[in-house]
Amino acid sequence: MKKKLLSLMGVALFLVGLPVFANGTAEKSSATAEQTETTATSQLADQIIVGNLSEPKYLDPNAPGVGGAEVNVCQQIYEGLVTIDKEGKVVPQLASDWTVSDDGMVYTFNLVPSVKFSDGTPVTGEDWKWSLYRARDYKPSSYRFIAEDIDTVEATDSQVIITLKKPAAPFIYDLANFNMVVGSKAHWDAVGDEAYLDQPLGTGPYMLKSWDRGKSLTLVANPYYRNADYPKTKEIKYVIVADDNTRYDAAAVRAVGCHR
């Protein structure tokens, strides 16, 4: 059974010493439980810095040669119908719920309403059709096999119906993979296929802010994210530090709080 290959939890984060505040200081607290909860909120840094062995080549989960560096970043930008929780169960993401036909051939997903891309444009049924067919048919992708069971996709702004070529028990897990996500067809139409590979536009908690190739890549909170309480941290900065010892010793490589 295929499952999500990588997640942000798999990124090599090195947490050094006491909790670090956004201003770079560390403190101890002997507060009560209520005070501790309040203090924990105040400890959330404005930026999480992640030390990566290598940088992404592309920021498209269906680009050629996608690996760990690409997946770790793309999973903050793009979302699919379902995802995998920490217990390994399939749970809703952009689908609120779904049903499967008795013969296991037809999957009907009801969509979370009013989801927008990070440029403020609404996600449409056409975006879902284009994205899922692209996951299946985009020849440069090394992961087309994940979508190979899809026969047809019908979609409106509120529902996605996927009919399979044959019954496939693992299909719901396949949909949780990093490349089975929704992208903006209008954006692809506007920028073209080549530019689309490194100009991402998704519905996830973060969007691309800047990319200094060979040095760092910074994501910033998506202002149109469907959950107004998230993400908790404004930015994630991926710093390219190829040497393990250097990355471990770098005091700047730290994380405070969790964005989800």
mmCIF file of C-alpha atoms in Angstrom:
data_model
loop_
_atom_site.group_PDB
_atom_site.id
_atom_site.type_symbol
_atom_site.label_atom_id
_atom_site.label_comp_id
_atom_site.label_asym_id
_atom_site.label_seq_id
_atom_site.Cartn_x
_atom_site.Cartn_y
_atom_site.Cartn_z
ATOM 1 C CA MET A 1 0.000 0.000 0.000
ATOM 2 C CA LYS A 2 1.469 3.286 -1.078
ATOM 3 C CA LYS A 3 1.511 5.998 1.568
ATOM 4 C CA LYS A 4 2.727 9.548 1.654
ATOM 5 C CA LEU A 5 6.439 9.346 0.955
ATOM 6 C CA LEU A 6 7.668 12.218 3.070
ATOM 7 C CA SER A 7 6.303 14.923 5.357
ATOM 8 C CA LEU A 8 7.648 17.957 7.126
ATOM 9 C CA MET A 9 8.133 15.740 10.179
ATOM 10 C CA GLY A 10 10.876 14.022 8.206
ATOM 11 C CA VAL A 11 12.902 17.192 7.763
ATOM 12 C CA ALA A 12 16.162 17.207 9.717
ATOM 13 C CA LEU A 13 15.501 19.833 12.372
ATOM 14 C CA PHE A 14 18.039 20.345 15.126
ATOM 15 C CA LEU A 15 16.584 21.856 18.275
ATOM 16 C CA VAL A 16 19.249 23.353 20.483
ATOM 17 C CA GLY A 17 18.888 24.200 24.184
ATOM 18 C CA LEU A 18 15.940 25.977 25.787
ATOM 19 C CA PRO A 19 12.901 27.227 23.864
ATOM 20 C CA VAL A 20 13.947 30.191 21.710
ATOM 21 C CA PHE A 21 11.756 33.245 21.503
ATOM 22 C CA ALA A 22 11.171 35.274 18.370
ATOM 23 C CA ASN A 23 13.656 37.857 19.643
ATOM 24 C CA GLY A 24 16.345 35.178 20.011
ATOM 25 C CA THR A 25 16.301 34.904 23.819
ATOM 26 C CA ALA A 26 15.529 31.891 25.986
ATOM 27 C CA GLU A 27 13.803 31.831 29.349
ATOM 28 C CA LYS A 28 12.592 29.411 32.017
ATOM 29 C CA SER A 29 9.129 29.615 33.497
ATOM 30 C CA SER A 30 7.544 28.329 36.703
ATOM 31 C CA ALA A 31 4.086 29.575 35.782
ATOM 32 C CA THR A 32 0.830 27.845 36.517
ATOM 33 C CA ALA A 33 -0.814 25.694 33.855
ATOM 34 C CA GLU A 34 -2.824 28.669 32.629
ATOM 35 C CA GLN A 35 0.209 30.928 32.565
ATOM 36 C CA THR A 36 2.209 28.229 30.800
ATOM 37 C CA GLU A 37 -0.365 28.046 28.011
ATOM 38 C CA THR A 38 -0.213 31.804 27.581
ATOM 39 C CA THR A 39 3.592 31.754 27.624
ATOM 40 C CA ALA A 40 3.667 28.964 25.037
ATOM 41 C CA THR A 41 1.658 31.123 22.663
ATOM 42 C CA SER A 42 4.058 34.021 23.124
ATOM 43 C CA GLN A 43 7.003 31.744 22.368
ATOM 44 C CA LEU A 44 5.976 31.112 18.776
ATOM 45 C CA ALA A 45 8.720 32.506 16.578
ATOM 46 C CA ASP A 46 7.989 34.632 13.546
ATOM 47 C CA GLN A 47 10.238 32.360 11.525
ATOM 48 C CA ILE A 48 11.241 28.708 11.549
ATOM 49 C CA ILE A 49 14.667 28.034 10.028
ATOM 50 C CA VAL A 50 15.281 24.587 8.564
ATOM 51 C CA GLY A 51 18.681 23.287 7.518
ATOM 52 C CA ASN A 52 18.431 21.224 4.318
ATOM 53 C CA LEU A 53 21.063 18.998 2.748
ATOM 54 C CA SER A 54 20.040 20.213 -0.692
ATOM 55 C CA GLU A 55 17.640 22.683 -2.239
ATOM 56 C CA PRO A 56 14.654 21.870 -4.412
ATOM 57 C CA LYS A 57 15.206 21.886 -8.147
ATOM 58 C CA TYR A 58 11.536 22.601 -8.777
ATOM 59 C CA LEU A 59 8.498 23.571 -6.693
ATOM 60 C CA ASP A 60 6.001 21.424 -8.563
ATOM 61 C CA PRO A 61 5.165 18.026 -7.006
ATOM 62 C CA ASN A 62 4.746 16.582 -10.507
ATOM 63 C CA ALA A 63 8.054 17.928 -11.819
ATOM 64 C CA PRO A 64 10.734 15.527 -13.071
ATOM 65 C CA GLY A 65 13.056 14.059 -10.472
ATOM 66 C CA VAL A 66 11.080 15.067 -7.386
ATOM 67 C CA GLY A 67 12.804 14.022 -4.146
ATOM 68 C CA GLY A 68 12.895 14.868 -0.460
ATOM 69 C CA ALA A 69 13.923 18.503 -0.892
ATOM 70 C CA GLU A 70 11.026 19.168 -3.263
ATOM 71 C CA VAL A 71 8.434 17.251 -1.250
ATOM 72 C CA ASN A 72 9.235 18.943 2.051
ATOM 73 C CA VAL A 73 8.616 22.375 0.556
ATOM 74 C CA CYS A 74 5.711 21.467 -1.726
ATOM 75 C CA GLN A 75 3.738 19.930 1.132
ATOM 76 C CA GLN A 76 3.572 23.358 2.750
ATOM 77 C CA ILE A 77 2.233 24.931 -0.457
ATOM 78 C CA TYR A 78 -0.102 22.328 -1.968
ATOM 79 C CA GLU A 79 -2.992 20.256 -0.584
ATOM 80 C CA GLY A 80 -5.105 17.355 -1.800
ATOM 81 C CA LEU A 81 -8.508 15.864 -1.142
ATOM 82 C CA VAL A 82 -7.218 13.820 1.788
ATOM 83 C CA THR A 83 -4.092 13.495 3.888
ATOM 84 C CA ILE A 84 -2.553 11.102 6.438
ATOM 85 C CA ASP A 85 -2.705 11.890 10.146
ATOM 86 C CA LYS A 86 -0.003 11.060 12.690
ATOM 87 C CA GLU A 87 -1.599 7.672 13.308
ATOM 88 C CA GLY A 88 -1.382 6.735 9.643
ATOM 89 C CA LYS A 89 -5.098 7.140 8.950
ATOM 90 C CA VAL A 90 -6.609 8.819 5.907
ATOM 91 C CA VAL A 91 -8.401 11.997 7.000
ATOM 92 C CA PRO A 92 -10.109 14.860 5.118
ATOM 93 C CA GLN A 93 -8.101 17.785 3.807
ATOM 94 C CA LEU A 94 -9.831 19.701 0.996
ATOM 95 C CA ALA A 95 -12.618 17.117 0.918
ATOM 96 C CA SER A 96 -15.046 17.356 3.816
ATOM 97 C CA ASP A 97 -16.186 13.736 3.359
ATOM 98 C CA TRP A 98 -16.488 11.048 0.704
ATOM 99 C CA THR A 99 -18.278 7.891 -0.315
ATOM 100 C CA VAL A 100 -17.196 4.861 -2.343
ATOM 101 C CA SER A 101 -19.550 2.915 -4.604
ATOM 102 C CA ASP A 102 -20.333 -0.695 -3.731
ATOM 103 C CA ASP A 103 -18.185 -1.959 -6.590
ATOM 104 C CA GLY A 104 -15.202 0.168 -5.422
ATOM 105 C CA MET A 105 -15.023 1.983 -8.742
ATOM 106 C CA VAL A 106 -16.447 5.441 -8.017
ATOM 107 C CA TYR A 107 -15.189 7.836 -5.312
ATOM 108 C CA THR A 108 -17.349 10.878 -4.615
ATOM 109 C CA PHE A 109 -15.776 13.706 -2.613
ATOM 110 C CA ASN A 110 -17.670 16.648 -1.178
ATOM 111 C CA LEU A 111 -15.359 19.656 -1.093
ATOM 112 C CA VAL A 112 -14.656 22.100 1.711
ATOM 113 C CA PRO A 113 -16.467 25.271 0.580
ATOM 114 C CA SER A 114 -14.850 28.562 -0.389
ATOM 115 C CA VAL A 115 -11.243 27.326 -0.594
ATOM 116 C CA LYS A 116 -8.918 29.794 -2.316
ATOM 117 C CA PHE A 117 -5.453 29.705 -3.795
ATOM 118 C CA SER A 118 -2.815 31.892 -2.185
ATOM 119 C CA ASP A 119 -3.471 34.643 -4.767
ATOM 120 C CA GLY A 120 -7.084 34.896 -3.589
ATOM 121 C CA THR A 121 -8.708 33.164 -6.563
ATOM 122 C CA PRO A 122 -11.246 30.409 -5.782
ATOM 123 C CA VAL A 123 -10.549 26.732 -6.450
ATOM 124 C CA THR A 124 -12.874 25.442 -9.149
ATOM 125 C CA GLY A 125 -13.928 22.058 -10.423
ATOM 126 C CA GLU A 126 -11.847 22.706 -13.532
ATOM 127 C CA ASP A 127 -8.755 23.033 -11.315
ATOM 128 C CA TRP A 128 -9.429 19.616 -9.799
ATOM 129 C CA LYS A 129 -9.956 17.948 -13.167
ATOM 130 C CA TRP A 130 -6.814 19.484 -14.635
ATOM 131 C CA SER A 131 -4.698 18.678 -11.575
ATOM 132 C CA LEU A 132 -5.683 15.024 -11.253
ATOM 133 C CA TYR A 133 -5.353 14.357 -14.972
ATOM 134 C CA ARG A 134 -1.968 16.096 -14.914
ATOM 135 C CA ALA A 135 -0.838 13.860 -12.041
ATOM 136 C CA ARG A 136 -1.762 10.884 -14.213
ATOM 137 C CA ASP A 137 -0.593 12.087 -17.613
ATOM 138 C CA TYR A 138 2.276 14.572 -17.214
ATOM 139 C CA LYS A 139 5.081 12.650 -18.915
ATOM 140 C CA PRO A 140 8.090 14.294 -17.184
ATOM 141 C CA SER A 141 6.762 13.182 -13.771
ATOM 142 C CA SER A 142 8.345 10.132 -12.146
ATOM 143 C CA TYR A 143 5.205 9.572 -10.084
ATOM 144 C CA ARG A 144 2.475 9.204 -12.696
ATOM 145 C CA PHE A 145 2.013 5.619 -11.512
ATOM 146 C CA ILE A 146 0.375 6.910 -8.324
ATOM 147 C CA ALA A 147 -2.568 8.221 -10.384
ATOM 148 C CA GLU A 148 -2.616 5.463 -12.980
ATOM 149 C CA ASP A 149 -5.827 3.879 -11.610
ATOM 150 C CA ILE A 150 -7.836 7.016 -12.488
ATOM 151 C CA ASP A 151 -10.102 6.619 -15.500
ATOM 152 C CA THR A 152 -12.207 9.783 -15.436
ATOM 153 C CA VAL A 153 -12.609 12.862 -13.233
ATOM 154 C CA GLU A 154 -15.828 14.866 -13.046
ATOM 155 C CA ALA A 155 -15.848 17.956 -10.883
ATOM 156 C CA THR A 156 -17.888 20.971 -9.907
ATOM 157 C CA ASP A 157 -16.964 23.698 -7.451
ATOM 158 C CA SER A 158 -18.449 21.568 -4.657
ATOM 159 C CA GLN A 159 -17.757 17.962 -5.625
ATOM 160 C CA VAL A 160 -15.149 15.724 -7.254
ATOM 161 C CA ILE A 161 -16.122 12.335 -8.671
ATOM 162 C CA ILE A 162 -13.316 9.947 -9.623
ATOM 163 C CA THR A 163 -14.030 6.768 -11.542
ATOM 164 C CA LEU A 164 -11.317 4.111 -11.575
ATOM 165 C CA LYS A 165 -10.262 1.772 -14.349
ATOM 166 C CA LYS A 166 -10.628 -1.107 -11.918
ATOM 167 C CA PRO A 167 -11.222 -1.483 -8.175
ATOM 168 C CA ALA A 168 -8.100 -0.500 -6.228
ATOM 169 C CA ALA A 169 -8.176 -0.798 -2.447
ATOM 170 C CA PRO A 170 -5.097 1.439 -1.905
ATOM 171 C CA PHE A 171 -6.541 4.292 -3.979
ATOM 172 C CA ILE A 172 -7.658 6.399 -1.027
ATOM 173 C CA TYR A 173 -4.067 6.255 0.248
ATOM 174 C CA ASP A 174 -2.786 7.118 -3.221
ATOM 175 C CA LEU A 175 -4.813 10.326 -3.036
ATOM 176 C CA ALA A 176 -2.865 11.339 0.076
ATOM 177 C CA ASN A 177 0.439 11.339 -1.806
ATOM 178 C CA PHE A 178 2.359 14.566 -2.336
ATOM 179 C CA ASN A 179 1.597 14.826 -6.062
ATOM 180 C CA MET A 180 -2.182 14.274 -5.843
ATOM 181 C CA VAL A 181 -2.880 17.909 -5.075
ATOM 182 C CA VAL A 182 -4.838 20.769 -6.607
ATOM 183 C CA GLY A 183 -3.112 23.496 -8.567
ATOM 184 C CA SER A 184 -4.421 26.491 -10.464
ATOM 185 C CA LYS A 185 -5.066 25.816 -14.133
ATOM 186 C CA ALA A 186 -5.463 29.541 -14.765
ATOM 187 C CA HIS A 187 -1.997 30.124 -13.277
ATOM 188 C CA TRP A 188 -0.515 27.380 -15.463
ATOM 189 C CA ASP A 189 -2.234 28.872 -18.505
ATOM 190 C CA ALA A 190 -0.786 32.290 -17.663
ATOM 191 C CA VAL A 191 2.850 31.373 -16.944
ATOM 192 C CA GLY A 192 3.342 28.284 -19.109
ATOM 193 C CA ASP A 193 4.597 24.828 -18.258
ATOM 194 C CA GLU A 194 8.273 25.688 -17.752
ATOM 195 C CA ALA A 195 7.671 28.630 -15.404
ATOM 196 C CA TYR A 196 4.983 26.684 -13.532
ATOM 197 C CA LEU A 197 7.662 24.273 -12.283
ATOM 198 C CA ASP A 198 9.149 26.903 -9.970
ATOM 199 C CA GLN A 199 6.275 29.390 -9.541
ATOM 200 C CA PRO A 200 3.925 27.463 -7.228
ATOM 201 C CA LEU A 201 0.353 28.488 -6.469
ATOM 202 C CA GLY A 202 -1.528 26.280 -4.028
ATOM 203 C CA THR A 203 -4.033 26.291 -1.188
ATOM 204 C CA GLY A 204 -1.687 25.261 1.633
ATOM 205 C CA PRO A 205 -0.712 27.226 4.737
ATOM 206 C CA TYR A 206 2.329 28.757 3.047
ATOM 207 C CA MET A 207 3.276 30.382 -0.252
ATOM 208 C CA LEU A 208 6.610 31.201 -1.856
ATOM 209 C CA LYS A 209 8.110 34.497 -0.682
ATOM 210 C CA SER A 210 11.645 34.395 -2.069
ATOM 211 C CA TRP A 211 14.179 31.972 -3.502
ATOM 212 C CA ASP A 212 17.903 32.751 -3.472
ATOM 213 C CA ARG A 213 19.047 29.714 -5.412
ATOM 214 C CA GLY A 214 21.892 27.825 -3.839
ATOM 215 C CA LYS A 215 21.442 29.598 -0.511
ATOM 216 C CA SER A 216 17.911 29.727 0.866
ATOM 217 C CA LEU A 217 14.203 29.548 0.122
ATOM 218 C CA THR A 218 11.573 31.331 2.203
ATOM 219 C CA LEU A 219 7.869 30.584 2.516
ATOM 220 C CA VAL A 220 5.403 33.030 4.045
ATOM 221 C CA ALA A 221 1.941 32.451 5.514
ATOM 222 C CA ASN A 222 -0.850 32.224 2.945
ATOM 223 C CA PRO A 223 -3.210 35.180 3.671
ATOM 224 C CA TYR A 224 -6.134 33.286 2.130
ATOM 225 C CA TYR A 225 -5.659 30.026 4.038
ATOM 226 C CA ARG A 226 -9.021 28.516 4.874
ATOM 227 C CA ASN A 227 -8.294 28.264 8.617
ATOM 228 C CA ALA A 228 -7.780 31.754 10.006
ATOM 229 C CA ASP A 229 -5.995 30.362 13.086
ATOM 230 C CA TYR A 230 -3.208 28.812 11.006
ATOM 231 C CA PRO A 231 -0.369 28.825 10.264
ATOM 232 C CA LYS A 232 0.985 29.838 13.671
ATOM 233 C CA THR A 233 4.370 30.885 12.323
ATOM 234 C CA LYS A 234 4.689 33.572 9.664
ATOM 235 C CA GLU A 235 7.649 32.173 7.758
ATOM 236 C CA ILE A 236 9.634 29.030 7.090
ATOM 237 C CA LYS A 237 13.150 29.595 5.796
ATOM 238 C CA TYR A 238 14.999 26.654 4.259
ATOM 239 C CA VAL A 239 18.759 27.199 4.444
ATOM 240 C CA ILE A 240 21.010 25.016 2.318
ATOM 241 C CA VAL A 241 23.701 23.519 4.585
ATOM 242 C CA ALA A 242 25.150 20.466 2.886
ATOM 243 C CA ASP A 243 27.571 19.512 5.685
ATOM 244 C CA ASP A 244 25.967 17.592 8.580
ATOM 245 C CA ASN A 245 28.293 18.970 11.272
ATOM 246 C CA THR A 246 27.831 22.546 10.113
ATOM 247 C CA ARG A 247 24.073 22.141 10.094
ATOM 248 C CA TYR A 248 24.063 20.598 13.552
ATOM 249 C CA ASP A 249 26.244 23.318 15.069
ATOM 250 C CA ALA A 250 24.403 26.231 13.510
ATOM 251 C CA ALA A 251 22.513 27.985 16.292
ATOM 252 C CA ALA A 252 20.292 29.567 13.690
ATOM 253 C CA VAL A 253 18.801 26.222 12.747
ATOM 254 C CA ARG A 254 15.925 25.962 15.213
ATOM 255 C CA ALA A 255 12.201 25.590 15.341
ATOM 256 C CA VAL A 256 9.743 26.995 17.841
ATOM 257 C CA GLY A 257 6.128 25.870 17.808
ATOM 258 C CA CYS A 258 4.365 23.992 15.054
ATOM 259 C CA HIS A 259 2.611 25.622 12.101
ATOM 260 C CA ARG A 260 -0.279 23.120 12.011
#
